[in-house]
Amino acid sequence: SQKIEQNSEALNIQEGKTATLTCNYTNYSPAYLQWYRQDPGRGPVFLLLIRENEKEKRKERLKVTFDTTLKQSLFHITASQPADSATYLCALDMPQNDMRFGAGTRLTVKP
Amino acid sequence: GAVVSQHPSWVICKSGTSVKIECRSLDFQATTMFWYRQFPKQSLMLMATSNEGSKATYEQGVEKDKFLINHASLTLSTLTVTSAHPEDSSFYICSASPGGNYNSPLHFGNGTRLTVT
């Protein structure tokens, strides 16, 4: 079965640095991969979608890469700010036409 | 932007009672909505796919008689937790997509914190 692994449960970085979060998957290669942000007690909020034929996608300070050979997506936040502190989830489309989520990485940006 | 509203945001109920959670798409029609459960520090676990005008599709291991789903209109899906027990205490979240297909970005409600005493 498909496994989705996000590199670490928690990541602490200093304000201004670049945060890099990892999403690895096994078996089935998704056609799409999405990243969401979730704040405590709230529902996830969509950030970026990247397709299998796209290597990289950018949106303001966010950058996502998708390497189908490595079965990995990297999510970068440049010039990080304390307001970026949240849990970030990756999600993959599945053969049965639904989305499956990773457990998330809790990012803390310290001032 | 597309908005999904979920109500209530939290509920406390006694063991054995039933609780209904509503999920509404406020500015778009959703033929499909998704219901998730999330335990602390864990991922969103898909429980079921709610289909307007037809039966919901439940994930393996989810009891359809316990978690009743009704999707009676294009903007409303409800999840009823019947005969709730303490182990049903969790964070329940719904989502829908204006794009209408499974690979479009999902818009989530803000979740319902259920506590069963």
Short mmCIF file of C-alpha atoms in Angstrom, two decimals:
data_model
loop_
_atom_site.label_atom_id
_atom_site.label_comp_id
_atom_site.label_asym_id
_atom_site.label_seq_id
_atom_site.Cartn_x
_atom_site.Cartn_y
_atom_site.Cartn_z
CA SER A 1 0.00 0.00 0.00
CA GLN A 2 1.03 3.58 -0.49
CA LYS A 3 3.03 5.13 2.34
CA ILE A 4 3.52 8.85 2.68
CA GLU A 5 6.34 9.95 4.93
CA GLN A 6 7.12 13.50 5.97
CA ASN A 7 10.70 13.75 7.10
CA SER A 8 10.24 14.84 10.64
CA GLU A 9 7.48 15.44 13.07
CA ALA A 10 8.90 18.82 14.04
CA LEU A 11 11.34 21.33 12.57
CA ASN A 12 12.68 24.40 14.36
CA ILE A 13 14.46 27.15 12.47
CA GLN A 14 15.53 30.74 12.98
CA GLU A 15 13.61 33.61 11.43
CA GLY A 16 14.98 34.59 8.04
CA LYS A 17 16.30 31.13 7.22
CA THR A 18 14.88 28.77 4.62
CA ALA A 19 12.72 25.93 5.88
CA THR A 20 12.84 22.72 3.86
CA LEU A 21 10.26 20.03 4.44
CA THR A 22 10.31 16.61 2.79
CA CYS A 23 7.54 14.34 1.58
CA ASN A 24 8.44 10.83 0.43
CA TYR A 25 6.11 8.23 -0.94
CA THR A 26 6.33 4.58 -1.91
CA ASN A 27 4.72 2.47 -4.59
CA TYR A 28 2.09 4.35 -6.59
CA SER A 29 3.35 7.45 -8.38
CA PRO A 30 0.83 10.26 -8.08
CA ALA A 31 -0.16 12.49 -10.96
CA TYR A 32 -0.51 15.38 -8.52
CA LEU A 33 0.98 16.34 -5.22
CA GLN A 34 -0.37 19.08 -2.99
CA TRP A 35 0.85 20.94 0.07
CA TYR A 36 -1.40 22.31 2.79
CA ARG A 37 -0.91 24.37 5.92
CA GLN A 38 -2.80 23.52 9.11
CA ASP A 39 -2.96 25.69 12.20
CA PRO A 40 -3.96 24.20 15.58
CA GLY A 41 -7.66 23.48 15.81
CA ARG A 42 -8.30 24.53 12.21
CA GLY A 43 -8.82 22.81 8.90
CA PRO A 44 -5.96 22.63 6.38
CA VAL A 45 -5.51 25.43 3.87
CA PHE A 46 -4.33 24.71 0.33
CA LEU A 47 -0.96 26.17 -0.65
CA LEU A 48 0.40 24.64 -3.83
CA LEU A 49 -0.29 21.88 -6.33
CA ILE A 50 2.40 20.37 -8.53
CA ARG A 51 1.87 17.91 -11.36
CA GLU A 52 4.07 14.93 -12.17
CA ASN A 53 5.42 16.62 -15.30
CA GLU A 54 6.40 19.75 -13.39
CA LYS A 55 9.74 19.90 -11.67
CA GLU A 56 9.16 23.03 -9.67
CA LYS A 57 6.38 25.42 -8.65
CA ARG A 58 6.67 28.75 -6.91
CA LYS A 59 4.29 31.05 -5.10
CA GLU A 60 5.71 34.09 -3.36
CA ARG A 61 8.11 32.73 -0.69
CA LEU A 62 7.05 29.15 -1.28
CA LYS A 63 8.69 26.66 -3.62
CA VAL A 64 7.77 23.05 -4.25
CA THR A 65 9.75 20.47 -6.20
CA PHE A 66 8.61 17.07 -7.40
CA ASP A 67 11.07 14.32 -8.24
CA THR A 68 9.25 11.25 -9.51
CA THR A 69 12.50 9.27 -9.71
CA LEU A 70 13.27 9.81 -6.04
CA LYS A 71 9.54 9.68 -5.19
CA GLN A 72 9.98 12.85 -3.24
CA SER A 73 8.66 16.37 -2.96
CA LEU A 74 10.47 19.19 -1.21
CA PHE A 75 8.65 22.21 0.19
CA HIS A 76 10.68 25.33 0.84
CA ILE A 77 9.77 28.52 2.67
CA THR A 78 12.35 31.22 2.10
CA ALA A 79 12.91 34.17 4.43
CA SER A 80 10.84 32.40 7.05
CA GLN A 81 8.80 34.35 9.57
CA PRO A 82 7.29 33.41 12.93
CA ALA A 83 3.87 33.62 11.23
CA ASP A 84 4.92 30.67 9.07
CA SER A 85 4.84 28.45 12.17
CA ALA A 86 2.25 25.75 11.52
CA THR A 87 1.93 22.11 10.50
CA TYR A 88 2.49 21.45 6.81
CA LEU A 89 0.88 18.47 5.15
CA CYS A 90 1.61 16.89 1.81
CA ALA A 91 -1.17 15.10 -0.02
CA LEU A 92 -1.10 12.72 -2.96
CA ASP A 93 -3.81 11.60 -5.33
CA MET A 94 -4.50 7.90 -5.25
CA PRO A 95 -5.66 5.39 -7.86
CA GLN A 96 -9.09 5.25 -6.27
CA ASN A 97 -9.46 8.98 -6.92
CA ASP A 98 -9.05 10.42 -3.49
CA MET A 99 -6.33 12.28 -1.69
CA ARG A 100 -4.14 10.82 1.04
CA PHE A 101 -2.30 12.96 3.51
CA GLY A 102 1.04 12.65 5.24
CA ALA A 103 1.22 13.04 9.00
CA GLY A 104 2.62 16.53 8.63
CA THR A 105 5.67 18.40 9.84
CA ARG A 106 5.23 20.95 12.60
CA LEU A 107 7.36 23.96 11.74
CA THR A 108 8.37 26.49 14.37
CA VAL A 109 10.11 29.68 13.25
CA LYS A 110 11.83 31.41 16.15
CA PRO A 111 12.32 35.18 16.15
CA GLY B 1 -12.42 32.21 -2.68
CA ALA B 2 -14.28 28.99 -2.08
CA VAL B 3 -15.53 28.66 1.48
CA VAL B 4 -16.53 25.55 3.35
CA SER B 5 -18.36 26.04 6.62
CA GLN B 6 -18.56 23.39 9.29
CA HIS B 7 -20.84 23.41 12.31
CA PRO B 8 -20.56 23.05 15.24
CA SER B 9 -16.93 23.85 15.89
CA TRP B 10 -17.01 21.82 19.07
CA VAL B 11 -19.46 19.58 20.86
CA ILE B 12 -19.51 17.61 24.09
CA CYS B 13 -21.95 14.76 24.37
CA LYS B 14 -22.67 11.88 26.66
CA SER B 15 -21.85 8.32 25.74
CA GLY B 16 -24.69 6.67 23.85
CA THR B 17 -26.09 9.82 22.29
CA SER B 18 -25.86 10.89 18.66
CA VAL B 19 -24.20 13.98 17.25
CA LYS B 20 -24.76 15.59 13.86
CA ILE B 21 -22.08 17.65 12.12
CA GLU B 22 -22.89 19.86 9.14
CA CYS B 23 -20.63 20.77 6.25
CA ARG B 24 -21.71 23.46 3.82
CA SER B 25 -20.13 24.84 0.68
CA LEU B 26 -21.05 28.52 0.85
CA ASP B 27 -20.23 29.83 -2.60
CA PHE B 28 -20.00 26.79 -4.83
CA GLN B 29 -21.80 23.55 -5.48
CA ALA B 30 -20.18 20.33 -4.37
CA THR B 31 -21.40 17.03 -5.71
CA THR B 32 -18.70 15.38 -3.63
CA MET B 33 -17.55 16.13 -0.11
CA PHE B 34 -15.02 14.30 2.01
CA TRP B 35 -15.09 13.52 5.71
CA TYR B 36 -11.90 13.05 7.71
CA ARG B 37 -10.97 12.25 11.27
CA GLN B 38 -7.78 13.50 12.85
CA PHE B 39 -6.26 12.38 16.14
CA PRO B 40 -3.67 14.57 17.90
CA LYS B 41 -0.37 14.78 16.02
CA GLN B 42 -1.64 12.40 13.38
CA SER B 43 -2.62 12.79 9.78
CA LEU B 44 -6.04 13.32 8.32
CA MET B 45 -7.66 9.94 7.86
CA LEU B 46 -10.30 9.78 5.16
CA MET B 47 -13.47 8.26 6.56
CA ALA B 48 -15.85 8.52 3.65
CA THR B 49 -16.71 10.25 0.41
CA SER B 50 -20.11 11.87 0.42
CA ASN B 51 -21.93 11.91 -2.91
CA GLU B 52 -24.91 14.15 -3.57
CA GLY B 53 -27.99 12.11 -4.30
CA SER B 54 -26.40 8.74 -3.71
CA LYS B 55 -24.86 6.63 -1.00
CA ALA B 56 -21.59 7.58 0.60
CA THR B 57 -18.49 5.54 -0.03
CA TYR B 58 -16.81 4.46 3.19
CA GLU B 59 -13.17 3.64 3.71
CA GLN B 60 -12.18 0.23 4.94
CA GLY B 61 -12.69 -0.12 8.65
CA VAL B 62 -15.20 2.72 8.96
CA GLU B 63 -18.61 1.56 10.16
CA LYS B 64 -21.27 3.00 7.90
CA ASP B 65 -24.01 2.32 10.45
CA LYS B 66 -22.14 4.28 13.07
CA PHE B 67 -21.10 7.21 10.91
CA LEU B 68 -24.18 8.13 8.91
CA ILE B 69 -23.62 10.46 5.99
CA ASN B 70 -26.33 12.36 4.17
CA HIS B 71 -25.63 14.56 1.17
CA ALA B 72 -29.10 15.80 0.36
CA SER B 73 -28.19 18.92 -1.58
CA LEU B 74 -25.32 20.31 -3.62
CA THR B 75 -24.21 22.50 -0.73
CA LEU B 76 -24.77 20.39 2.37
CA SER B 77 -23.42 17.13 3.72
CA THR B 78 -24.01 15.88 7.25
CA LEU B 79 -22.14 13.35 9.35
CA THR B 80 -24.01 11.80 12.26
CA VAL B 81 -22.02 9.91 14.85
CA THR B 82 -24.54 7.50 16.29
CA SER B 83 -24.35 6.00 19.78
CA ALA B 84 -21.14 7.86 20.42
CA HIS B 85 -18.50 6.39 22.73
CA PRO B 86 -15.40 8.00 24.27
CA GLU B 87 -13.20 6.41 21.60
CA ASP B 88 -15.11 8.44 18.99
CA SER B 89 -13.72 11.61 20.52
CA SER B 90 -11.68 13.24 17.78
CA PHE B 91 -11.39 16.16 15.38
CA TYR B 92 -13.71 15.71 12.41
CA ILE B 93 -13.10 17.75 9.26
CA CYS B 94 -14.93 17.98 5.96
CA SER B 95 -13.69 19.19 2.60
CA ALA B 96 -14.96 19.89 -0.88
CA SER B 97 -13.54 21.06 -4.16
CA PRO B 98 -15.02 23.70 -6.47
CA GLY B 99 -13.11 22.03 -9.28
CA GLY B 100 -15.32 19.02 -8.98
CA ASN B 101 -12.60 16.46 -9.54
CA TYR B 102 -10.50 14.63 -7.02
CA ASN B 103 -7.26 16.30 -8.02
CA SER B 104 -8.43 19.86 -7.55
CA PRO B 105 -7.33 21.71 -4.43
CA LEU B 106 -9.52 20.89 -1.48
CA HIS B 107 -11.20 23.50 0.69
CA PHE B 108 -11.66 22.44 4.27
CA GLY B 109 -14.05 23.38 6.99
CA ASN B 110 -12.55 24.42 10.30
CA GLY B 111 -13.35 21.11 11.89
CA THR B 112 -15.50 19.89 14.75
CA ARG B 113 -13.93 18.86 18.03
CA LEU B 114 -16.07 16.03 19.43
CA THR B 115 -15.67 15.01 23.04
CA VAL B 116 -17.70 12.07 24.29
CA THR B 117 -17.92 11.77 28.04
#
